[in-house]
């Protein structure tokens, strides 16, 4: 067999990753389920949130479920509604997590959890100056994506649909335009509901996809973690292979001559 | 003598001369699993043993929890 094209991974801020699936650590039943789903997803980057510590003796820490030698931590600023709160959260996360990576989210609306573009850009500019590797959650807006790239962000993370909605890829055309517009990696963040959605992000040419609820909220999260892993791998292969053009009419794949009479 | 500080939104009396490291002991939290902010500025973990609390300080003691977006 001749040599085949292989997915050799992608680069984020100079670091090489093989898996294109980034997973969250929220909404799991317990530490065991968290640990299993992270492993089954094949992810190499996992997101975490920062909250006030609860002083209950014996309460297990999330960090017990995450093998730091296996996963890169990506702290998020979920729940922040101003640039200032997001910046404070990033600084604390850096001191705690020993990482410069941050998933910057500045939310503008409680009902939809859509991002506040103005505050996100202001926070991104300052965090880049402070040496953070900034991965901003953004609308599927190519103009905003370009501004975030120009601000020095290491990637852009457009939503596919609202966070936790499972609505899938609402605007594949905007994602394609974002891919044409920026040179940094495009990571689809939020909205993926099932494995075919994950595959579509890859078929579009996105570099990676981030999800949490799609796995944690499934009836069988462990099985869905595997399905998402496989969906991402299949979608990336299909992207590299190059799909056939869509045609209105049929084109027979069996010879049309030599039929018995 | 005691100092009054606010920790994660709740007021608390701590002994005079209390450092950030001592406060974490009083709270019973694992220092490796938290980060600390005082009056909206991070207190770098390397300085916790020397950083003395002052009356009226507002402290945030945070940890990583499960989260996605």
mmCIF file with all atom_site columns, N, CA and C in Angstrom, chain A residues 15-39:
data_model
loop_
_atom_site.group_PDB
_atom_site.id
_atom_site.type_symbol
_atom_site.label_atom_id
_atom_site.label_alt_id
_atom_site.label_comp_id
_atom_site.label_asym_id
_atom_site.label_entity_id
_atom_site.label_seq_id
_atom_site.pdbx_PDB_ins_code
_atom_site.Cartn_x
_atom_site.Cartn_y
_atom_site.Cartn_z
_atom_site.occupancy
_atom_site.B_iso_or_equiv
_atom_site.pdbx_formal_charge
_atom_site.auth_seq_id
_atom_site.auth_comp_id
_atom_site.auth_asym_id
_atom_site.auth_atom_id
_atom_site.pdbx_PDB_model_num
ATOM 1  N N  . UNK A 1 15 ? 3.341   24.490 21.084 1.00 0.00 ? 15 UNK A N  1
ATOM 2  C CA . UNK A 1 15 ? 3.245   23.130 21.623 1.00 0.00 ? 15 UNK A CA 1
ATOM 3  C C  . UNK A 1 15 ? 2.471   22.258 20.666 1.00 0.00 ? 15 UNK A C  1
ATOM 4  N N  . UNK A 1 16 ? 2.954   21.050 20.500 1.00 0.00 ? 16 UNK A N  1
ATOM 5  C CA . UNK A 1 16 ? 2.371   20.110 19.553 1.00 0.00 ? 16 UNK A CA 1
ATOM 6  C C  . UNK A 1 16 ? 1.365   19.213 20.288 1.00 0.00 ? 16 UNK A C  1
ATOM 7  N N  . UNK A 1 17 ? 0.185   19.052 19.682 1.00 0.00 ? 17 UNK A N  1
ATOM 8  C CA . UNK A 1 17 ? -0.828  18.161 20.255 1.00 0.00 ? 17 UNK A CA 1
ATOM 9  C C  . UNK A 1 17 ? -1.300  17.191 19.189 1.00 0.00 ? 17 UNK A C  1
ATOM 10 N N  . UNK A 1 18 ? -1.525  15.934 19.586 1.00 0.00 ? 18 UNK A N  1
ATOM 11 C CA . UNK A 1 18 ? -2.023  14.937 18.643 1.00 0.00 ? 18 UNK A CA 1
ATOM 12 C C  . UNK A 1 18 ? -3.545  14.937 18.622 1.00 0.00 ? 18 UNK A C  1
ATOM 13 N N  . UNK A 1 19 ? -4.145  15.025 19.783 1.00 0.00 ? 19 UNK A N  1
ATOM 14 C CA . UNK A 1 19 ? -5.611  15.004 19.848 1.00 0.00 ? 19 UNK A CA 1
ATOM 15 C C  . UNK A 1 19 ? -6.172  16.379 19.508 1.00 0.00 ? 19 UNK A C  1
ATOM 16 N N  . UNK A 1 20 ? -7.230  16.377 18.719 1.00 0.00 ? 20 UNK A N  1
ATOM 17 C CA . UNK A 1 20 ? -7.907  17.634 18.359 1.00 0.00 ? 20 UNK A CA 1
ATOM 18 C C  . UNK A 1 20 ? -9.168  17.846 19.191 1.00 0.00 ? 20 UNK A C  1
ATOM 19 N N  . UNK A 1 21 ? -9.322  17.010 20.195 1.00 0.00 ? 21 UNK A N  1
ATOM 20 C CA . UNK A 1 21 ? -10.487 17.130 21.075 1.00 0.00 ? 21 UNK A CA 1
ATOM 21 C C  . UNK A 1 21 ? -10.034 17.684 22.432 1.00 0.00 ? 21 UNK A C  1
ATOM 22 N N  . UNK A 1 22 ? -10.624 18.806 22.821 1.00 0.00 ? 22 UNK A N  1
ATOM 23 C CA . UNK A 1 22 ? -10.359 19.409 24.129 1.00 0.00 ? 22 UNK A CA 1
ATOM 24 C C  . UNK A 1 22 ? -11.634 19.223 24.944 1.00 0.00 ? 22 UNK A C  1
ATOM 25 N N  . UNK A 1 23 ? -11.501 18.729 26.175 1.00 0.00 ? 23 UNK A N  1
ATOM 26 C CA . UNK A 1 23 ? -12.723 18.463 26.941 1.00 0.00 ? 23 UNK A CA 1
ATOM 27 C C  . UNK A 1 23 ? -12.747 19.232 28.264 1.00 0.00 ? 23 UNK A C  1
ATOM 28 N N  . UNK A 1 24 ? -13.968 19.543 28.682 1.00 0.00 ? 24 UNK A N  1
ATOM 29 C CA . UNK A 1 24 ? -14.178 20.173 29.980 1.00 0.00 ? 24 UNK A CA 1
ATOM 30 C C  . UNK A 1 24 ? -14.268 19.120 31.065 1.00 0.00 ? 24 UNK A C  1
ATOM 31 N N  . UNK A 1 25 ? -14.291 19.571 32.300 1.00 0.00 ? 25 UNK A N  1
ATOM 32 C CA . UNK A 1 25 ? -14.302 18.658 33.446 1.00 0.00 ? 25 UNK A CA 1
ATOM 33 C C  . UNK A 1 25 ? -15.537 18.870 34.326 1.00 0.00 ? 25 UNK A C  1
ATOM 34 N N  . UNK A 1 26 ? -16.520 19.617 33.818 1.00 0.00 ? 26 UNK A N  1
ATOM 35 C CA . UNK A 1 26 ? -17.705 19.927 34.624 1.00 0.00 ? 26 UNK A CA 1
ATOM 36 C C  . UNK A 1 26 ? -18.824 18.924 34.411 1.00 0.00 ? 26 UNK A C  1
ATOM 37 N N  . UNK A 1 27 ? -19.770 18.915 35.349 1.00 0.00 ? 27 UNK A N  1
ATOM 38 C CA . UNK A 1 27 ? -21.040 18.190 35.234 1.00 0.00 ? 27 UNK A CA 1
ATOM 39 C C  . UNK A 1 27 ? -20.920 16.673 35.315 1.00 0.00 ? 27 UNK A C  1
ATOM 40 N N  . UNK A 1 28 ? -19.750 16.139 35.651 1.00 0.00 ? 28 UNK A N  1
ATOM 41 C CA . UNK A 1 28 ? -19.650 14.684 35.801 1.00 0.00 ? 28 UNK A CA 1
ATOM 42 C C  . UNK A 1 28 ? -20.167 14.273 37.169 1.00 0.00 ? 28 UNK A C  1
ATOM 43 N N  . UNK A 1 29 ? -20.579 12.994 37.253 1.00 0.00 ? 29 UNK A N  1
ATOM 44 C CA . UNK A 1 29 ? -21.180 12.492 38.481 1.00 0.00 ? 29 UNK A CA 1
ATOM 45 C C  . UNK A 1 29 ? -20.176 12.473 39.630 1.00 0.00 ? 29 UNK A C  1
ATOM 46 N N  . UNK A 1 30 ? -18.951 12.016 39.328 1.00 0.00 ? 30 UNK A N  1
ATOM 47 C CA . UNK A 1 30 ? -17.937 11.913 40.383 1.00 0.00 ? 30 UNK A CA 1
ATOM 48 C C  . UNK A 1 30 ? -16.550 11.885 39.743 1.00 0.00 ? 30 UNK A C  1
ATOM 49 N N  . UNK A 1 31 ? -15.554 11.746 40.605 1.00 0.00 ? 31 UNK A N  1
ATOM 50 C CA . UNK A 1 31 ? -14.162 11.790 40.139 1.00 0.00 ? 31 UNK A CA 1
ATOM 51 C C  . UNK A 1 31 ? -13.854 10.626 39.195 1.00 0.00 ? 31 UNK A C  1
ATOM 52 N N  . UNK A 1 32 ? -14.439 9.460  39.459 1.00 0.00 ? 32 UNK A N  1
ATOM 53 C CA . UNK A 1 32 ? -14.180 8.293  38.611 1.00 0.00 ? 32 UNK A CA 1
ATOM 54 C C  . UNK A 1 32 ? -14.680 8.528  37.185 1.00 0.00 ? 32 UNK A C  1
ATOM 55 N N  . UNK A 1 33 ? -15.907 9.056  37.105 1.00 0.00 ? 33 UNK A N  1
ATOM 56 C CA . UNK A 1 33 ? -16.471 9.310  35.781 1.00 0.00 ? 33 UNK A CA 1
ATOM 57 C C  . UNK A 1 33 ? -15.654 10.375 35.046 1.00 0.00 ? 33 UNK A C  1
ATOM 58 N N  . UNK A 1 34 ? -15.217 11.392 35.788 1.00 0.00 ? 34 UNK A N  1
ATOM 59 C CA . UNK A 1 34 ? -14.378 12.438 35.185 1.00 0.00 ? 34 UNK A CA 1
ATOM 60 C C  . UNK A 1 34 ? -13.109 11.813 34.615 1.00 0.00 ? 34 UNK A C  1
ATOM 61 N N  . UNK A 1 35 ? -12.445 11.025 35.464 1.00 0.00 ? 35 UNK A N  1
ATOM 62 C CA . UNK A 1 35 ? -11.168 10.420 35.070 1.00 0.00 ? 35 UNK A CA 1
ATOM 63 C C  . UNK A 1 35 ? -11.348 9.517  33.847 1.00 0.00 ? 35 UNK A C  1
ATOM 64 N N  . UNK A 1 36 ? -12.378 8.684  33.865 1.00 0.00 ? 36 UNK A N  1
ATOM 65 C CA . UNK A 1 36 ? -12.628 7.754  32.752 1.00 0.00 ? 36 UNK A CA 1
ATOM 66 C C  . UNK A 1 36 ? -12.927 8.502  31.463 1.00 0.00 ? 36 UNK A C  1
ATOM 67 N N  . UNK A 1 37 ? -13.784 9.511  31.546 1.00 0.00 ? 37 UNK A N  1
ATOM 68 C CA . UNK A 1 37 ? -14.186 10.217 30.327 1.00 0.00 ? 37 UNK A CA 1
ATOM 69 C C  . UNK A 1 37 ? -13.013 10.990 29.726 1.00 0.00 ? 37 UNK A C  1
ATOM 70 N N  . UNK A 1 38 ? -12.182 11.581 30.568 1.00 0.00 ? 38 UNK A N  1
ATOM 71 C CA . UNK A 1 38 ? -11.003 12.271 30.039 1.00 0.00 ? 38 UNK A CA 1
ATOM 72 C C  . UNK A 1 38 ? -10.131 11.272 29.279 1.00 0.00 ? 38 UNK A C  1
ATOM 73 N N  . UNK A 1 39 ? -9.914  10.096 29.888 1.00 0.00 ? 39 UNK A N  1
ATOM 74 C CA . UNK A 1 39 ? -9.039  9.093  29.267 1.00 0.00 ? 39 UNK A CA 1
ATOM 75 C C  . UNK A 1 39 ? -9.650  8.579  27.960 1.00 0.00 ? 39 UNK A C  1
#
